[in-house]
Amino acid sequence: MIERLVLKDFKSHIYSEIEFTPGLTIFLGEVGAGKTSIFEAVSFALFGKYAGSASQSGLIRRGADKAQVSVVFSCSSGRYRVDRTLYSEKTQESKMYISNNGEWKLAVEGAAAIAKSVEDLLDVDTSTFLAAMYASQGEIKEMLEAQPGKRRERLDKLLGIDAYENIWKTLGDSKTIILTDLTQAQTKASGVEELERQLKNFDLRIEGNKRELRSLKASIKEADKKLKPAEERLKELEDLKQESITIKTQIKGNQSETEKSTNALRSLQDRLDKSKEADDTFNRNKDFIKLEEKLKEEKRQVETILQQSESLELLLQRDESDLKQALNGRDRIVTQLKALEPLKKELDSLKTVKEALPGLRKEKTALEEGLDKLKSKLTKTSAEIENLRNKVDRVTELGECPTCFQIVPDEHKNRIRKETGETISSLFAGQSVLEEARCKISTDLEGIETKIEEAEKADRKYLETSTKLAMSIDLSGELKEKESLIEASKKRIDEKKLQIEAIKETSETLIEIEGKLIEVATKASLAREAEKLLSARKTVEELRLQEERNMKVLRDQLHKLKLTKIELERKYSPEEHEEKERTVTALRESRAKAADGVNRLEKSIGEDILQVTNTKEILEGKIESRKKVESLKFENDIIEKLRQSLRDVIQPTIRKNSVQKVSEAFLDFYRELSNDGIDYATIDEEGNIDITRNGEPSPVNTLSGGETTCAALALRLAICSGLTRNQLLLLDEPTIHLDEAYCAKLRDFLANHTFEQLIVVTHDSTFDTLPAKIFRVEKANGRSAISTLQNGGA
């Protein structure tokens, strides 16, 4: 039994909380008020699925980011609560709690796990729940009116028997997969004997290569034993040869150094002899050195003055050019200042026009907002007129009430058309008034826009004129700078002209100084050369003594080197050296050849071992495939027996038992709901219904529309009571296509029902007389609200 249901942001329900009781519960409301959403919330909370046509994202109320549903239900094993939250990205958070001493404790998490737990608790799967307890009356009626060949298919779907057909097909698909795997496994299992023969050949080849490898390694060991002493002796001979070459090179270098030292001694003695003559030359000419330096200083001073003359000439030319540019700039600024005088008067008139711009823009905004509101009202009025016209057309053409969609009498039709016509006339009158107001505002808005355009032009021109007048201030400052620059330039030009005149008088003095300097420079040069020779005399004597000591050391070294050379020639034999080189080369070549053979054999053995490993893996796979072949054959036989048992035994037995239970309940419910005397009513396994009324057979295709609907409702109740042990039934709009007589029978049945809990959704207001807990479902501004109408009957 359902005890409590909470909907939050679920479809049109912002927040609805419903407390259920045993017995009959009725939800009354207009079409589209949100009644059926309650059933969808129940099935979604219990199983994560629902019988509606909307996508899961359509369950979330527009503007919300998630929808929440909570249901509390009880069964033989206790009380449970399921909370589900559906997010806009189609993810779902689900939790199931069990009541333990008045506290809710978490029992299961996850959408699929909770659906499976609910199915186990209620002893009913999702499809059976939707078919039996939440059956679609239109779907059952379609089954009754279908052709004989289609009735069994539809009956199987209503009874949940089509699930066994799906199992039979699934087993067939599994059999196809197994047969495919069997063929592949048989292919993989072939060639075992050939692989075993290949393994034997590999083992023989590996053993032969290992014997040859041991022989080559022994040869390498023997060669290493002979090679080591031979290489050591060869190394000694090569070291002696290299040392002998080094001694010969050192002897040759010593002889060369000795010759250089002898030449250096001769050169130093020549320099000592010349230094004696330099003493007399220095004493004769030493005074001319100071005189030369004095004349050079005087010459530098005169040249500096003359160079300043050239620089002054260039500076004078630059100052004169700057003065000319400054005069031209001053004239240009004066002209520009005179041209800006008329703009001051124009600026005052533009300021007055532009200051009105903010007020005009504010007035324009207000007019636009008013115009938008009028347009919105006109659109809404047009939509209301069109909607009312459609209602009138529906009443005129179909004779149906636009609210409940049921056939109404002509008097009711005329009253609806009259009331709707008066409403349309009133709306047309209001529409005309709104249209006149819209035209007036549009005209005013055009005038304001013209004024704004003129004010914006004045604003732009004011900015341009202000910018130009601002230039006059900058030009005045620039004019003062130009005047100062002109005065400074004139002063600098006069000073430079005086300096140039004074410098021209010094050019004659430079010629006299240069003549004296030529005479003195020659004698000063002789004194300097002599001075250098005298200052180097002591150094030369020290160098000569040092060179004599070096000569003695070189001669001692040469004697020792010659003795070492004689000793090396005694120890070293070129013939022995050549013999050892041939021996070592031969041993190395023999060893390298054996090493190549070892590498080749080791590589070959490694490749053969790898090949053996791979072959063994393949062989193991093929042996495993043989085992798999036997297993797949066994599985195929089992599946074939299961399919045969399902088709020949299980499915027919379940169909027979289910149809028998439904058929027995069908007769009882049909008698309670029908206005005719029902003698006999049954349904067979092919979905055919046999009805006898007042002693005569009545085929389904001869029943009236109301009687067919009544039969469908009876079958709907029979399916619920016959297939499940849960005495819970959810009826959504059961009065559709029923006339008043059948509706009365249905109300009597509901008033005396034997279900533990029966929940009905209907737009028929006459149901408010039943002894039931009744709720009113209303919708306003797209939001559904639920209120309690009564408890226990009117």
XYZ file of N, CA, C and O in Angstrom, residues 256-338:
332
model
N 119.429 21.290 -31.208
C 118.863 22.516 -31.776
C 118.890 23.641 -30.747
O 119.241 24.783 -31.071
N 118.570 23.339 -29.470
C 118.590 24.349 -28.426
C 120.012 24.849 -28.173
O 120.240 26.027 -27.909
N 120.993 23.938 -28.266
C 122.395 24.324 -28.070
C 122.839 25.310 -29.143
O 123.520 26.312 -28.860
N 122.440 25.056 -30.383
C 122.797 25.944 -31.492
C 122.154 27.317 -31.290
O 122.794 28.355 -31.512
N 120.892 27.344 -30.839
C 120.210 28.622 -30.599
C 120.894 29.397 -29.480
O 121.034 30.622 -29.542
N 121.324 28.693 -28.445
C 121.992 29.361 -27.325
C 123.312 29.990 -27.761
O 123.662 31.096 -27.328
N 124.074 29.313 -28.632
C 125.344 29.849 -29.147
C 125.090 31.131 -29.927
O 125.798 32.132 -29.763
N 124.065 31.144 -30.783
C 123.731 32.339 -31.576
C 123.303 33.483 -30.664
O 123.617 34.657 -30.907
N 122.578 33.164 -29.596
C 122.128 34.205 -28.669
C 123.307 34.852 -27.951
O 123.324 36.074 -27.743
N 124.331 34.076 -27.587
C 125.518 34.623 -26.937
C 126.246 35.594 -27.853
O 126.714 36.662 -27.413
N 126.362 35.264 -29.154
C 127.017 36.170 -30.114
C 126.242 37.486 -30.213
O 126.827 38.572 -30.238
N 124.923 37.400 -30.255
C 124.094 38.604 -30.400
C 124.224 39.501 -29.178
O 124.308 40.731 -29.295
N 124.238 38.925 -28.001
C 124.354 39.710 -26.780
C 125.725 40.412 -26.696
O 125.808 41.555 -26.234
N 126.784 39.763 -27.159
C 128.120 40.383 -27.147
C 128.166 41.573 -28.095
O 128.760 42.621 -27.775
N 127.479 41.467 -29.277
C 127.428 42.593 -30.233
C 126.715 43.779 -29.608
O 127.139 44.937 -29.788
N 125.647 43.553 -28.851
C 124.902 44.638 -28.226
C 125.733 45.335 -27.149
O 125.675 46.563 -26.981
N 126.573 44.577 -26.436
C 127.449 45.182 -25.426
C 128.488 46.090 -26.061
O 128.814 47.169 -25.541
N 129.010 45.690 -27.233
C 129.995 46.511 -27.933
C 129.374 47.823 -28.404
O 130.001 48.889 -28.331
N 128.133 47.788 -28.903
C 127.493 49.012 -29.403
C 127.123 49.968 -28.282
O 127.047 51.173 -28.487
N 126.839 49.470 -27.093
C 126.419 50.340 -25.998
C 127.513 51.312 -25.574
O 127.243 52.390 -25.057
N 128.820 50.984 -25.821
C 129.903 51.878 -25.469
C 129.878 53.121 -26.338
O 130.125 54.236 -25.877
N 129.532 53.040 -27.662
C 129.457 54.194 -28.568
C 128.245 55.058 -28.223
O 128.269 56.287 -28.409
N 127.129 54.457 -27.735
C 125.901 55.209 -27.460
C 126.072 56.196 -26.319
O 125.339 57.203 -26.236
N 127.064 56.008 -25.422
C 127.242 56.889 -24.276
C 127.604 58.290 -24.732
O 127.061 59.297 -24.250
N 128.505 58.420 -25.710
C 128.926 59.721 -26.232
C 127.768 60.424 -26.952
O 127.561 61.630 -26.797
N 127.022 59.685 -27.768
C 125.907 60.278 -28.534
C 124.838 60.836 -27.598
O 124.306 61.925 -27.827
N 124.508 60.197 -26.530
C 123.471 60.646 -25.591
C 123.887 61.943 -24.905
O 123.070 62.868 -24.757
N 125.175 62.038 -24.490
C 125.625 63.237 -23.806
C 125.568 64.464 -24.700
O 125.299 65.578 -24.245
N 125.785 64.294 -26.023
C 125.765 65.415 -26.960
C 124.338 65.915 -27.230
O 124.124 67.104 -27.463
N 123.324 65.075 -27.227
C 121.970 65.447 -27.718
C 120.856 65.355 -26.667
O 119.673 65.525 -27.007
N 121.157 65.151 -25.407
C 120.089 64.914 -24.441
C 119.218 66.146 -24.183
O 118.037 66.041 -23.840
N 119.787 67.417 -24.370
C 118.979 68.616 -24.120
C 117.875 68.801 -25.159
O 116.882 69.507 -24.902
N 118.063 68.231 -26.364
C 117.062 68.411 -27.442
C 115.740 67.638 -27.149
O 114.698 67.946 -27.739
N 115.776 66.682 -26.240
C 114.538 65.923 -25.932
C 113.525 66.823 -25.246
O 112.338 66.870 -25.607
N 113.985 67.635 -24.233
C 113.084 68.528 -23.516
C 112.564 69.619 -24.432
O 111.384 70.008 -24.373
N 113.498 70.129 -25.311
C 113.077 71.186 -26.230
C 111.990 70.694 -27.191
O 111.024 71.407 -27.492
N 112.125 69.437 -27.662
C 111.131 68.871 -28.594
C 109.758 68.748 -27.917
O 108.717 69.096 -28.517
N 109.728 68.316 -26.671
C 108.458 68.157 -25.956
C 107.768 69.499 -25.763
O 106.544 69.612 -25.861
N 108.595 70.580 -25.478
C 108.030 71.907 -25.288
C 107.382 72.413 -26.567
O 106.272 72.976 -26.553
N 108.083 72.222 -27.715
C 107.531 72.682 -29.004
C 106.259 71.905 -29.375
O 105.305 72.469 -29.929
N 106.221 70.623 -29.082
C 105.020 69.812 -29.392
C 103.799 70.282 -28.590
O 102.681 70.333 -29.106
N 104.032 70.672 -27.322
C 102.927 71.155 -26.494
C 102.365 72.457 -27.056
O 101.149 72.670 -27.121
N 103.327 73.386 -27.502
C 102.866 74.640 -28.094
C 102.074 74.389 -29.365
O 101.049 75.048 -29.619
N 102.519 73.433 -30.164
C 101.809 73.115 -31.419
C 100.399 72.584 -31.126
O 99.433 72.945 -31.798
N 100.256 71.684 -30.117
C 98.939 71.128 -29.770
C 97.957 72.230 -29.363
O 96.783 72.207 -29.722
N 98.461 73.200 -28.580
C 97.585 74.291 -28.131
C 97.075 75.109 -29.302
O 95.881 75.454 -29.362
N 98.005 75.417 -30.250
C 97.602 76.214 -31.424
C 96.610 75.431 -32.286
O 95.614 75.985 -32.780
N 96.844 74.121 -32.495
C 95.941 73.302 -33.320
C 94.550 73.200 -32.680
O 93.523 73.198 -33.375
N 94.521 73.121 -31.357
C 93.232 73.055 -30.660
C 92.402 74.303 -30.932
O 91.188 74.243 -31.159
N 93.113 75.479 -30.884
C 92.404 76.744 -31.140
C 91.857 76.775 -32.556
O 90.719 77.202 -32.808
N 92.683 76.288 -33.547
C 92.232 76.295 -34.944
C 91.049 75.327 -35.168
O 90.129 75.617 -35.952
N 91.087 74.160 -34.504
C 89.959 73.218 -34.616
C 88.670 73.818 -34.067
O 87.582 73.594 -34.582
N 88.802 74.628 -32.984
C 87.621 75.292 -32.437
C 87.012 76.250 -33.439
O 85.790 76.447 -33.471
N 87.874 76.826 -34.280
C 87.354 77.739 -35.305
C 86.414 77.011 -36.262
O 85.345 77.518 -36.607
N 86.788 75.790 -36.696
C 85.929 75.029 -37.618
C 84.605 74.653 -36.930
O 83.529 74.744 -37.530
N 84.700 74.242 -35.665
C 83.476 73.869 -34.934
C 82.561 75.065 -34.774
O 81.336 74.963 -34.896
N 83.179 76.238 -34.484
C 82.360 77.441 -34.333
C 81.647 77.803 -35.616
O 80.506 78.291 -35.590
N 82.311 77.603 -36.759
C 81.668 77.880 -38.050
C 80.427 77.008 -38.234
O 79.354 77.482 -38.647
N 80.570 75.717 -37.908
C 79.416 74.797 -38.048
C 78.298 75.176 -37.089
O 77.114 75.169 -37.457
N 78.680 75.514 -35.827
C 77.667 75.909 -34.849
C 76.952 77.176 -35.258
O 75.748 77.342 -35.050
N 77.721 78.106 -35.862
C 77.121 79.355 -36.321
C 76.085 79.101 -37.408
O 74.978 79.670 -37.380
N 76.425 78.226 -38.345
C 75.469 77.884 -39.408
C 74.189 77.243 -38.828
O 73.065 77.555 -39.245
N 74.374 76.357 -37.844
C 73.204 75.697 -37.244
C 72.326 76.693 -36.496
O 71.094 76.653 -36.593
N 72.964 77.653 -35.761
C 72.178 78.645 -35.020
C 71.400 79.537 -35.971
O 70.249 79.913 -35.701
N 72.032 79.911 -37.094
C 71.328 80.758 -38.069
C 70.127 80.012 -38.665
O 69.059 80.598 -38.890
N 70.307 78.687 -38.919
C 69.181 77.885 -39.450
C 68.055 77.778 -38.422
O 66.867 77.914 -38.764
N 68.405 77.583 -37.125
C 67.388 77.511 -36.070
C 66.627 78.817 -35.948
O 65.405 78.829 -35.730
N 67.348 79.937 -36.100
C 66.698 81.254 -36.011
C 65.671 81.424 -37.135
O 64.554 81.920 -36.893
N 66.050 80.997 -38.305
C 65.124 81.117 -39.446
C 63.860 80.274 -39.214
O 62.731 80.741 -39.445
N 64.022 79.037 -38.714
C 62.868 78.166 -38.448
C 61.976 78.754 -37.347
O 60.747 78.697 -37.423
N 62.587 79.340 -36.311
C 61.809 79.923 -35.220
C 60.986 81.106 -35.705
O 59.823 81.285 -35.298
N 61.560 81.931 -36.597
C 60.817 83.079 -37.156
C 59.624 82.605 -37.973
O 58.518 83.153 -37.869
N 59.830 81.560 -38.779
C 58.712 81.023 -39.583
C 57.622 80.440 -38.676
O 56.415 80.609 -38.926
N 58.019 79.710 -37.594
C 57.039 79.133 -36.669
C 56.233 80.214 -35.970
O 55.032 80.064 -35.747
N 56.896 81.316 -35.585
C 56.174 82.416 -34.924
C 55.104 82.995 -35.843
O 53.962 83.228 -35.423
N 55.439 83.183 -37.119
C 54.464 83.737 -38.075
C 53.276 82.784 -38.254
O 52.115 83.223 -38.339
N 53.549 81.475 -38.302
C 52.462 80.502 -38.479
C 51.516 80.521 -37.281
O 50.281 80.464 -37.438
N 52.026 80.606 -36.054
C 51.198 80.601 -34.838
C 50.306 81.840 -34.793
O 49.118 81.761 -34.439
N 50.859 82.992 -35.152
C 50.069 84.241 -35.163
C 48.884 84.115 -36.120
O 47.759 84.513 -35.817
N 49.141 83.501 -37.288
C 48.058 83.309 -38.279
C 46.965 82.393 -37.726
O 45.759 82.649 -37.890
N 47.343 81.311 -37.066
C 46.366 80.357 -36.521
C 45.528 80.992 -35.410
O 44.315 80.768 -35.325
N 46.126 81.810 -34.555
C 45.385 82.456 -33.472
C 44.321 83.406 -34.013
O 43.209 83.499 -33.476
N 44.620 84.116 -35.083
C 43.637 85.011 -35.690
C 42.452 84.229 -36.264
O 41.304 84.680 -36.190
